[in-house]
PDB file of C-alpha atoms and ligand atoms in Angstrom:
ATOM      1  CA  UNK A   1     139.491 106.273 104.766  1.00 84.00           C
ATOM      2  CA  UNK A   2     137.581 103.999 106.719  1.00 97.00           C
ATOM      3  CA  UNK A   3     134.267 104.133 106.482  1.00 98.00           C
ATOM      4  CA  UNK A   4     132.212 103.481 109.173  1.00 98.00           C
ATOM      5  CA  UNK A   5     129.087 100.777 109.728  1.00 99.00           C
ATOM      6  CA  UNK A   6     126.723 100.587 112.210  1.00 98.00           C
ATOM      7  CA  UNK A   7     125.802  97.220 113.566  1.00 99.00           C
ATOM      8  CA  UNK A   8     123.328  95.994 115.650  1.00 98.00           C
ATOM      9  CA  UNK A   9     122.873  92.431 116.746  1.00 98.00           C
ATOM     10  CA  UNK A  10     123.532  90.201 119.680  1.00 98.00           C
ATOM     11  CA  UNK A  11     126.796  88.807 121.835  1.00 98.00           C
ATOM     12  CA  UNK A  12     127.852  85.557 121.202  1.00 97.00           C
ATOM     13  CA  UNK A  13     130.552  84.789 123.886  1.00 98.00           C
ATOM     14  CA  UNK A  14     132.057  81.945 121.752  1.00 97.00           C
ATOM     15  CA  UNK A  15     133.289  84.718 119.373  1.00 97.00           C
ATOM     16  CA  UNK A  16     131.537  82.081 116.492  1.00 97.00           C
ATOM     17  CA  UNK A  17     128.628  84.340 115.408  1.00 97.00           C
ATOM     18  CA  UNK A  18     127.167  87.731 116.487  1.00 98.00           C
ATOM     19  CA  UNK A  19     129.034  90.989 116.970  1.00 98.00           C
ATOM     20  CA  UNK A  20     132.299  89.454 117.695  1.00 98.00           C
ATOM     21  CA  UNK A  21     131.644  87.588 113.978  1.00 98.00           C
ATOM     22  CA  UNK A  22     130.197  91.174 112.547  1.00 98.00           C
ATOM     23  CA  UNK A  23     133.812  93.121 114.316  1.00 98.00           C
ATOM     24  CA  UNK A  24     135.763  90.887 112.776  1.00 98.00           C
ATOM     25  CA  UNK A  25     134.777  90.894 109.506  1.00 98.00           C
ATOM     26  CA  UNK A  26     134.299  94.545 108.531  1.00 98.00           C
ATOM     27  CA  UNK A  27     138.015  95.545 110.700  1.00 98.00           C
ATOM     28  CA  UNK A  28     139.450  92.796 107.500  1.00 98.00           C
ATOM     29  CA  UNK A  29     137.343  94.436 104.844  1.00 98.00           C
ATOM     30  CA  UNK A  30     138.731  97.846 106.340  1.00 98.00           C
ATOM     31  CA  UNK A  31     135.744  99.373 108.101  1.00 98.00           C
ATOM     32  CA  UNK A  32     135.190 100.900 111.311  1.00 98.00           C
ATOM     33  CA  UNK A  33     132.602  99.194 112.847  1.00 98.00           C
ATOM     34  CA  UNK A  34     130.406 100.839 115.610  1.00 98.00           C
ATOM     35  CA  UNK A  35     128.586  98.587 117.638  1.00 98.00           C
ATOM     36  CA  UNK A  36     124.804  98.576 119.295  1.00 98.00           C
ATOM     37  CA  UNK A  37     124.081  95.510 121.518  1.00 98.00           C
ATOM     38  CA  UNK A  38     120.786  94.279 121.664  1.00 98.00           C
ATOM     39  CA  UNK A  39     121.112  91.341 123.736  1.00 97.00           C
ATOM     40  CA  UNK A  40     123.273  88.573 125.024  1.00 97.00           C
ATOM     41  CA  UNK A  41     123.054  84.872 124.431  1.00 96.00           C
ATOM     42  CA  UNK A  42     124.599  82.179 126.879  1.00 96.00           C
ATOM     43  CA  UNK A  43     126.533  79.857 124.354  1.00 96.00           C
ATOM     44  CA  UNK A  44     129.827  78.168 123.741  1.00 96.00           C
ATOM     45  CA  UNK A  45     130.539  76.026 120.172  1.00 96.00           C
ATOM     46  CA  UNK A  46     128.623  73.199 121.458  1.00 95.00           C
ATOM     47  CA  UNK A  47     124.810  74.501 122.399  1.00 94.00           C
ATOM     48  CA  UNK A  48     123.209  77.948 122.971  1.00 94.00           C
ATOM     49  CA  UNK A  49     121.666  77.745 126.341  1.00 94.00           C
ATOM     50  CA  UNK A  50     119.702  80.606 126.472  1.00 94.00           C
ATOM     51  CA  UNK A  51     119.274  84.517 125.449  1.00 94.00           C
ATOM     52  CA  UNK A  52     118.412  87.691 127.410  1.00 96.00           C
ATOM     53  CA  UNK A  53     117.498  90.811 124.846  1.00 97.00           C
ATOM     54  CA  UNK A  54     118.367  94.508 126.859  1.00 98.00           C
ATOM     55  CA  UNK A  55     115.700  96.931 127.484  1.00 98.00           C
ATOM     56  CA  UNK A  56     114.774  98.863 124.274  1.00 95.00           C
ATOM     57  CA  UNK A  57     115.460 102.237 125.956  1.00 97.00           C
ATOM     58  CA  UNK A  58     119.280 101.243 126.531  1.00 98.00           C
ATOM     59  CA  UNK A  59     119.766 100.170 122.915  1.00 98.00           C
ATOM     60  CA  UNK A  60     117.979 103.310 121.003  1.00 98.00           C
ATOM     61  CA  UNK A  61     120.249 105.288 123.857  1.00 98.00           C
ATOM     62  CA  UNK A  62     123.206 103.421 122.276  1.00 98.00           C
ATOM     63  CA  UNK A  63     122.078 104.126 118.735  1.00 98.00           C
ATOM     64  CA  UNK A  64     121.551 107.776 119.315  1.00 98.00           C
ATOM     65  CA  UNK A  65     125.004 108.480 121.040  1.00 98.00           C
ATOM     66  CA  UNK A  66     126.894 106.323 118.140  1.00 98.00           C
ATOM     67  CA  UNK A  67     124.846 108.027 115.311  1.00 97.00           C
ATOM     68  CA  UNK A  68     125.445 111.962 117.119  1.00 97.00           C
ATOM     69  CA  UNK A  69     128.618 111.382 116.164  1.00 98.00           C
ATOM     70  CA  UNK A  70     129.821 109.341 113.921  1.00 98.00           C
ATOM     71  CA  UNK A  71     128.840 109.496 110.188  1.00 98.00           C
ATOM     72  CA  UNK A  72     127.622 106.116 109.041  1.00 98.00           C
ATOM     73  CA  UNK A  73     128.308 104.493 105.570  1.00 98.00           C
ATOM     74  CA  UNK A  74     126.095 101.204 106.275  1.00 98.00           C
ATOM     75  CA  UNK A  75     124.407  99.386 108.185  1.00 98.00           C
ATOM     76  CA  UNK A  76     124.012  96.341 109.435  1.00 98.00           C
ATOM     77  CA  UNK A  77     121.418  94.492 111.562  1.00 98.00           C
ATOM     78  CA  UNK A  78     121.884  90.910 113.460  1.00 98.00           C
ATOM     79  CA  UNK A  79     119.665  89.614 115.978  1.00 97.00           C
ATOM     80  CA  UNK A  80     117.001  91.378 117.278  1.00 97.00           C
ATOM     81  CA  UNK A  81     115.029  88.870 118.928  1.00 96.00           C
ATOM     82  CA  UNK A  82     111.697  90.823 119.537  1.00 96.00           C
ATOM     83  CA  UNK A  83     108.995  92.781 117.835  1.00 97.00           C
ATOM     84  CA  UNK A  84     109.658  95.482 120.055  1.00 97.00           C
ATOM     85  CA  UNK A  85     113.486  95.593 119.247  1.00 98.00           C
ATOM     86  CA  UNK A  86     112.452  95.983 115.584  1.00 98.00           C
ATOM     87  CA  UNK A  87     110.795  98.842 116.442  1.00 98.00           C
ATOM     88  CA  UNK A  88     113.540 100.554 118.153  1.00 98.00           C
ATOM     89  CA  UNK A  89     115.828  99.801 115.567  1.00 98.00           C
ATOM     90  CA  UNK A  90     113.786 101.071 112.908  1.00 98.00           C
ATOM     91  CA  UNK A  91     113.284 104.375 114.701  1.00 98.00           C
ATOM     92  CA  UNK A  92     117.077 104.534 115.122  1.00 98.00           C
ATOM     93  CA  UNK A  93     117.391 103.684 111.253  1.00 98.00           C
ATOM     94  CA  UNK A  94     115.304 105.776 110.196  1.00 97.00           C
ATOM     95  CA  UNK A  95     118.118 108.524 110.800  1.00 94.00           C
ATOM     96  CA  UNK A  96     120.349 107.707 108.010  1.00 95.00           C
ATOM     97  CA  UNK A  97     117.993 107.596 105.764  1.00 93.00           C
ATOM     98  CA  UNK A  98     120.632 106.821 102.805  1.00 93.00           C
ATOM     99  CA  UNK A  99     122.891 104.631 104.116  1.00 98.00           C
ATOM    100  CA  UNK A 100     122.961 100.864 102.888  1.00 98.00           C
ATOM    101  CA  UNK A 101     121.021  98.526 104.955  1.00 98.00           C
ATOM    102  CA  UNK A 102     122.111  94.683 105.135  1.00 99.00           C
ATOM    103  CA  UNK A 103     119.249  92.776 107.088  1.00 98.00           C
ATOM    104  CA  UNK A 104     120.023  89.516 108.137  1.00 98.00           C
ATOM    105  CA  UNK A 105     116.814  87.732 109.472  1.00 97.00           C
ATOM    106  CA  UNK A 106     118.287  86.125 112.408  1.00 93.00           C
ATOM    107  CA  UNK A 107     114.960  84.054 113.411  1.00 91.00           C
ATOM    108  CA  UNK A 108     116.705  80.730 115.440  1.00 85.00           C
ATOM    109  CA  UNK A 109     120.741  79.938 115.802  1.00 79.00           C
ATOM    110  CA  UNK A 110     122.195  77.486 113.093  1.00 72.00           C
ATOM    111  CA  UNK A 111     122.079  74.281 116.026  1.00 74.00           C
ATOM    112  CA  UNK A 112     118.242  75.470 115.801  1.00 73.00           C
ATOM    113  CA  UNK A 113     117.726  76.987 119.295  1.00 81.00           C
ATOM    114  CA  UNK A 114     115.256  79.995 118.797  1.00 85.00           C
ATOM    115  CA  UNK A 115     116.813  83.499 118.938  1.00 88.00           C
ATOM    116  CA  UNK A 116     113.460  84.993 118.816  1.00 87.00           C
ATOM    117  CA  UNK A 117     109.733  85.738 120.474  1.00 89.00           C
ATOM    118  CA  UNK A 118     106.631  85.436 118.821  1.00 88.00           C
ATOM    119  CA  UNK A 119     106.067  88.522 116.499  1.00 95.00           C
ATOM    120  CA  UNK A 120     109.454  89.018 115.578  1.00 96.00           C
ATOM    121  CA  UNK A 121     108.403  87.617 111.916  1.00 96.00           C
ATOM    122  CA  UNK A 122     105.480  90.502 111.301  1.00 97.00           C
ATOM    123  CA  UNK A 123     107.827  93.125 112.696  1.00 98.00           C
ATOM    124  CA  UNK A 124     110.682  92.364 110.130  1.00 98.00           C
ATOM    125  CA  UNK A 125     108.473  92.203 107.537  1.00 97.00           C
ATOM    126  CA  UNK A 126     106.316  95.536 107.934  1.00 97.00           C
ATOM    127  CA  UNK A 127     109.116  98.013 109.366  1.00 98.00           C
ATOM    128  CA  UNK A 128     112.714  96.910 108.179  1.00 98.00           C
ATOM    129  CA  UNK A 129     112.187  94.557 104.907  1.00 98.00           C
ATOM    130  CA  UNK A 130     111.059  97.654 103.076  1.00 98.00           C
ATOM    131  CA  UNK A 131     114.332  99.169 104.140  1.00 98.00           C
ATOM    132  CA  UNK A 132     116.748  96.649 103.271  1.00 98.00           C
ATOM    133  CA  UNK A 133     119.230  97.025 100.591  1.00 98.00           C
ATOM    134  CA  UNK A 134     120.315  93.566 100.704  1.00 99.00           C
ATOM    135  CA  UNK A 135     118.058  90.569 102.499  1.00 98.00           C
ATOM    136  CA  UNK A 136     120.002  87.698 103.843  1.00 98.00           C
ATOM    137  CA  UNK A 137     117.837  84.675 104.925  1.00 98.00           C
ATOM    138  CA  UNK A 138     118.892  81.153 104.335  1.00 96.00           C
ATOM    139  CA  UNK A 139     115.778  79.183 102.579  1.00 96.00           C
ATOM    140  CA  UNK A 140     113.578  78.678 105.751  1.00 95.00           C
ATOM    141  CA  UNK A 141     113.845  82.263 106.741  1.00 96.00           C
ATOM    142  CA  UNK A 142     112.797  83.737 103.613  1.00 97.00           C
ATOM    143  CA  UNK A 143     110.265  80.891 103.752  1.00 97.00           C
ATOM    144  CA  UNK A 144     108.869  82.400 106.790  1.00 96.00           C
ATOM    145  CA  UNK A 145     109.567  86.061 106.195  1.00 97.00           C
ATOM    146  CA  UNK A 146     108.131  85.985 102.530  1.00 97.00           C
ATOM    147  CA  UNK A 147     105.234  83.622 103.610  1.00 96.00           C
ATOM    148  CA  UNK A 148     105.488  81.370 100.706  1.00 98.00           C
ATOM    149  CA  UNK A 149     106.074  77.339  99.971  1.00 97.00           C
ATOM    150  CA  UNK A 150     108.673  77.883  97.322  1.00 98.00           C
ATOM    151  CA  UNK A 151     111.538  80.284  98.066  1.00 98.00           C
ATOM    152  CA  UNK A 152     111.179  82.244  94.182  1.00 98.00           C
ATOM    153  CA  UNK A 153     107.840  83.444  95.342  1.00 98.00           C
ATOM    154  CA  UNK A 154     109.103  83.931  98.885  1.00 98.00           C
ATOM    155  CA  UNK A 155     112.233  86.210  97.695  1.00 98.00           C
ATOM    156  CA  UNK A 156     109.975  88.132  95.300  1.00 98.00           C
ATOM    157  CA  UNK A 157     107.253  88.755  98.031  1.00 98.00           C
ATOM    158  CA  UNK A 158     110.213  90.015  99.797  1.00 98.00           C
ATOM    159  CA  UNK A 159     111.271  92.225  96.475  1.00 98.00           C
ATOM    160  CA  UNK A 160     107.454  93.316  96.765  1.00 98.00           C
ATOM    161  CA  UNK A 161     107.186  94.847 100.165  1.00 98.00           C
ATOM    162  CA  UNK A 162     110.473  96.609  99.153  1.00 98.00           C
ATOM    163  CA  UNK A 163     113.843  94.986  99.789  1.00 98.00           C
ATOM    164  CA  UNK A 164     116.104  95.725  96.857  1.00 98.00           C
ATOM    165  CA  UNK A 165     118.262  92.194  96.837  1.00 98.00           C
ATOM    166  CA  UNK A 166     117.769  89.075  98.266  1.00 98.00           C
ATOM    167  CA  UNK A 167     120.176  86.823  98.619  1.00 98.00           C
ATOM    168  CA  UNK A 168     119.417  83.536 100.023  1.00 98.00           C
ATOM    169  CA  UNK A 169     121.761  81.160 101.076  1.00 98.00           C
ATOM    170  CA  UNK A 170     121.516  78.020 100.315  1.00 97.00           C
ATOM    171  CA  UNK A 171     124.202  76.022 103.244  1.00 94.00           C
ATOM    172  CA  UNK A 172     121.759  74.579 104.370  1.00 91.00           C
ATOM    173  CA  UNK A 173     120.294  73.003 101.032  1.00 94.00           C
ATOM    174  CA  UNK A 174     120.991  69.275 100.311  1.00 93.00           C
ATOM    175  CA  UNK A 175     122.800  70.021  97.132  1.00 95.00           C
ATOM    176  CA  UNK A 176     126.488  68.767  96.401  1.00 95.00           C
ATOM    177  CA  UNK A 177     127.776  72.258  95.872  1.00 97.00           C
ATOM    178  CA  UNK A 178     126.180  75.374  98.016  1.00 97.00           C
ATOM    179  CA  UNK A 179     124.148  77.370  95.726  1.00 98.00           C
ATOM    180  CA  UNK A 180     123.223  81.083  96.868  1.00 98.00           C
ATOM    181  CA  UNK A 181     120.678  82.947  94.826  1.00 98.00           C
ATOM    182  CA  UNK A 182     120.537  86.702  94.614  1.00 98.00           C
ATOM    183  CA  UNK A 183     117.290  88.384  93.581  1.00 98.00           C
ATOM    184  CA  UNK A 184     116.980  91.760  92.583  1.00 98.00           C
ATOM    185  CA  UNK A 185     114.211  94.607  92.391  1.00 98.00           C
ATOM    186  CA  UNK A 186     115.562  95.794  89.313  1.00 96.00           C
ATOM    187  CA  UNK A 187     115.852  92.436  87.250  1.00 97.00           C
ATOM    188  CA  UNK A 188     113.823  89.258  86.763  1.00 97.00           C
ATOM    189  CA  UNK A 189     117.210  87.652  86.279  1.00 98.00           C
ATOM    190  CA  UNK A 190     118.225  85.647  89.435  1.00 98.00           C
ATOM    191  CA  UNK A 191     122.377  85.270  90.086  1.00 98.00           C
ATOM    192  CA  UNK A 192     123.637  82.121  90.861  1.00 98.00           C
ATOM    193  CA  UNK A 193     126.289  81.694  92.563  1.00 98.00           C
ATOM    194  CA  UNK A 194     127.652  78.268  93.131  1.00 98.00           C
ATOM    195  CA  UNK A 195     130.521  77.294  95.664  1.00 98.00           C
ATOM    196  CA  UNK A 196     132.526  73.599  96.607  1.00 97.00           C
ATOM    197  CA  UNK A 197     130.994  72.479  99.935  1.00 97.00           C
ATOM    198  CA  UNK A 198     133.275  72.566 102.662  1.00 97.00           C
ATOM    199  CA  UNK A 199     133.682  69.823 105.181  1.00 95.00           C
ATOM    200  CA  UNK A 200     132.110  70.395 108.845  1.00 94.00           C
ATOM    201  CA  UNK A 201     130.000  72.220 110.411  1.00 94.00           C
ATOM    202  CA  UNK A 202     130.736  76.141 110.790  1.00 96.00           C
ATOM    203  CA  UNK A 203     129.394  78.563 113.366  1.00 95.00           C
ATOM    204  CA  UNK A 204     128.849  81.949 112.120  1.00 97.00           C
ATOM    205  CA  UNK A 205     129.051  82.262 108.537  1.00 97.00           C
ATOM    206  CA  UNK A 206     125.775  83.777 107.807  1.00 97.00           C
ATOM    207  CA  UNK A 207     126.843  87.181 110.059  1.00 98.00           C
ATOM    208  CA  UNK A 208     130.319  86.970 108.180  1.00 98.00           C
ATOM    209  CA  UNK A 209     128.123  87.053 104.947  1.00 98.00           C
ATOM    210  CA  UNK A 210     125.861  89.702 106.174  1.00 98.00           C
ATOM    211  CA  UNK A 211     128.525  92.078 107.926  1.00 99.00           C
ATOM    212  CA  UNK A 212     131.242  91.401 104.769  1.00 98.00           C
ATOM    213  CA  UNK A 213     128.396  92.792 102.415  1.00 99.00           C
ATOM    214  CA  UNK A 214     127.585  95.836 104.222  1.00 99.00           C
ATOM    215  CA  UNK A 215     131.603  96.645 104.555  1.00 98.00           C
ATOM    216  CA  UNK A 216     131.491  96.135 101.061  1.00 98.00           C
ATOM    217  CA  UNK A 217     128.643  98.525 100.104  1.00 98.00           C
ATOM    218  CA  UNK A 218     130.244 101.061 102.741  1.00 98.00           C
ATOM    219  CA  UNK A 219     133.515 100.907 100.804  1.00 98.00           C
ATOM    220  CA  UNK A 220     131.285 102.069  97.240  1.00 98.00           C
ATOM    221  CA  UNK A 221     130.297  99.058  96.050  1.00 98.00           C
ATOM    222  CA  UNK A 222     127.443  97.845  94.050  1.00 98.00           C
ATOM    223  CA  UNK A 223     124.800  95.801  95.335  1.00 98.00           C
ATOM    224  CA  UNK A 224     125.781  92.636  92.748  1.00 98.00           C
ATOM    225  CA  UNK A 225     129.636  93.567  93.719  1.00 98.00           C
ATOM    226  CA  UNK A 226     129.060  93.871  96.995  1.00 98.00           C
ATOM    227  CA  UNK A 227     127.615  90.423  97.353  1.00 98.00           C
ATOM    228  CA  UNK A 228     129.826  88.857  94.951  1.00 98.00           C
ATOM    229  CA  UNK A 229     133.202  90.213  96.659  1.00 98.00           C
ATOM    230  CA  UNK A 230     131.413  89.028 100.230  1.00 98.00           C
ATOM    231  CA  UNK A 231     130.569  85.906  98.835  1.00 98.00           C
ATOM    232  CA  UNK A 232     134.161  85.129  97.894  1.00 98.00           C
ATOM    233  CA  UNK A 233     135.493  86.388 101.236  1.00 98.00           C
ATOM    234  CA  UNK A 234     133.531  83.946 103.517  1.00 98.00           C
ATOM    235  CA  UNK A 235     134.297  81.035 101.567  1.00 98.00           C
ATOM    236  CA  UNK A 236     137.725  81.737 102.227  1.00 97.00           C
ATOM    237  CA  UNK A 237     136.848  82.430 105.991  1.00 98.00           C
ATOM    238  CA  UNK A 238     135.549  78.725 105.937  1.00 98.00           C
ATOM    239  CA  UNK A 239     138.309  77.263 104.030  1.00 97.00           C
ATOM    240  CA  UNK A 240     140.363  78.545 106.783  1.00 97.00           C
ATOM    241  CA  UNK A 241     138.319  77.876 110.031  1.00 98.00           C
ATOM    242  CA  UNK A 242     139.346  76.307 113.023  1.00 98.00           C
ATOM    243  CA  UNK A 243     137.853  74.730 116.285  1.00 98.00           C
ATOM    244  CA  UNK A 244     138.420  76.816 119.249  1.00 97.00           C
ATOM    245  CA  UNK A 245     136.354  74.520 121.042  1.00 97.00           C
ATOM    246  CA  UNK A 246     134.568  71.584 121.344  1.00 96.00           C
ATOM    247  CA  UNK A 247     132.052  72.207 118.436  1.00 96.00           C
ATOM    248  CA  UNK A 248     131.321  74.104 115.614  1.00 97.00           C
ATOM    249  CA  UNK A 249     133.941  75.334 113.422  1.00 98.00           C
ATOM    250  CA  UNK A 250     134.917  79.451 113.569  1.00 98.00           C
ATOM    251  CA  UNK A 251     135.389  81.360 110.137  1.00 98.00           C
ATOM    252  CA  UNK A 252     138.934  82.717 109.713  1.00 98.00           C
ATOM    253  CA  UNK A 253     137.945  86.137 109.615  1.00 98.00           C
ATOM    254  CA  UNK A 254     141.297  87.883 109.495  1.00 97.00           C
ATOM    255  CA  UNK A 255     143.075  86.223 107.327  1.00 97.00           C
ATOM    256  CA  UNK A 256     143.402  89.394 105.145  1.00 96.00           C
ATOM    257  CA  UNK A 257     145.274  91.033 107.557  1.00 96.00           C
ATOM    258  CA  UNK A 258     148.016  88.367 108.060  1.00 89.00           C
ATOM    259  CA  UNK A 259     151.213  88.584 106.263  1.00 76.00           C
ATOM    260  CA  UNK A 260     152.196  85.249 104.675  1.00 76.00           C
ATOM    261  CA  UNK A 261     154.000  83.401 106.600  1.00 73.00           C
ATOM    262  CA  UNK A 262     158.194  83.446 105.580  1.00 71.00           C
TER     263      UNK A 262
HETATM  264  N1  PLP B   1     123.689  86.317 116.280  1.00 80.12           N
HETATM  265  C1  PLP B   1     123.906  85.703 117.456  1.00 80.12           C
HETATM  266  C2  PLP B   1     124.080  86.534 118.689  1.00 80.12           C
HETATM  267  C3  PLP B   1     123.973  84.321 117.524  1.00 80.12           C
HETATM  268  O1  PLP B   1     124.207  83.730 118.699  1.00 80.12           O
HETATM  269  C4  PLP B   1     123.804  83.543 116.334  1.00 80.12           C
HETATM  270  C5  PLP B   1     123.877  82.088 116.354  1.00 80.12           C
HETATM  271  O2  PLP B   1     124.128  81.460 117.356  1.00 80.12           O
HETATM  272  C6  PLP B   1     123.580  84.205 115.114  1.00 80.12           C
HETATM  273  C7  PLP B   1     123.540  85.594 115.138  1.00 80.12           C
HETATM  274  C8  PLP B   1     123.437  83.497 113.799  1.00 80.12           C
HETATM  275  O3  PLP B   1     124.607  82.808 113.493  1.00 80.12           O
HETATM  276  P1  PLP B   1     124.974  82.287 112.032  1.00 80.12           P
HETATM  277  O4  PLP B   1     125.833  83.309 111.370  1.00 80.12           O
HETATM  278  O5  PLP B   1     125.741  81.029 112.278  1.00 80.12           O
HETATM  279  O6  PLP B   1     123.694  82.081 111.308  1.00 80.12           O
END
């Protein structure tokens, strides 16, 4: 069996980040992925020049002829760039009304070019947060998405308008080892989860987080499972990446599916 997952998000033509990332990821966890474009970005490893989101109409369209057909075991949502994309994708959502959702906030690339229009913020918020399974911003988007100064109160504000996990990732923290936190709905008890940091600079690793968990869930796991077994996987993407370019480093997403070799 391989369960399907629905993702939506944008094209990265690096094959660093985005769908490619998101294909990659859940095809080594042993999903079927299904795949609903909502925009393309002009990139390579270096820079991200610029982004162009498609019209709405074209990606509900490719929502409604994926989900007409094939049954969906999670989901999993990249960027969406605009307020009115949110909206879209929430309507399409809203028709699997018990799969898994893994939301990852993409607000601005990781070399800090913006991947997003004004509104896109409020939009998450009100019509997918309270959706979401698992939440996974790094510390300045859940910052801005839980409108706090301290990211406890941000991640529970999150918790509040009804997420049932956040995990935020803490790369980009200034801490010798890279400390993720995972807070849940159903426990006051935050998970730490503490990893070596990893020389250079990777490209990609938060939608390898993001689509690994949702494969994960889609394949019957737990939420706290789920996000521990994902975890462990895109460390080992990173301990294996290499520079198709010349920038940013690419996860080695497929290394489960390569034989040792003799
Ligand atoms: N989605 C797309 C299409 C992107 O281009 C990017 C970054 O450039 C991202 C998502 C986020 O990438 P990361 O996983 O590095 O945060």
């Amino acid at each position: 069996m391989r369960p399907a997952v629905i993702v939506f998000g944008g094209h990265d033509p690096s094959g660093g980040a985005g769908i490619t990332a998101d294909v990659a990821a859940l095809v080594a966890l042993g999903c079927h992925p299904v795949v609903v474009v909502t925009g393309i970005t002009v990139q390579n490893t270096q820079a991200v020049k610029r982004y162009r989101l498609l019209e709405p109409e074209l990606v509900a369209e490719q929502a409604a002829a994926l989900m007409e057909d094939v049954p969906v075991s999670a989901c999993k949502i990249g960027m969406l760039g605009s307020a009115d994309m949110v909206g879209v994708v929430a309507e399409a959502i809203s028709g699997l009304p018990g799969a898994p959702l893994v939301l990852d906030p993409v607000l601005r690339a990781d070399r800090g070019a913006a991947l997003s229009e004004p509104g896109l913020v409020d939009a998450l918020r009100t019509a997918l947060v309270p959706r979401a399974t698992v939440l996974t911003p790094n510390i300045q988007e859940c910052l801005d998405l839980g409108d706090a100064t301290e990211t406890p109160a941000a991640a529970r504000a999150l918790l509040d308008r009804g997420s049932r996990a956040v995990l935020v990732t803490g790369t980009h923290a200034p801490t010798d080892n890279v400390i993720h936190r995972l807070y849940r709905s159903s426990s006051d008890e935050v998970i730490v989860s503490e990893w070596p940091r990893l020389d250079g600079v990777f490209h990609g690793s938060g939608c390898t987080l993001a689509a690994a968990i949702a494969g994960q869930l889609a394949l019957g796991e737990a939420v706290c499972e789920a996000v521990d077994a994902a975890l462990r996987y895109t460390w080992q993407t990173l301990q294996g990446a290499y520079r198709p370019g010349g920038g940013q480093l690419v996860p080695d997403r497929l290394y489960p599916l390569r034989a040792p070799r003799p």
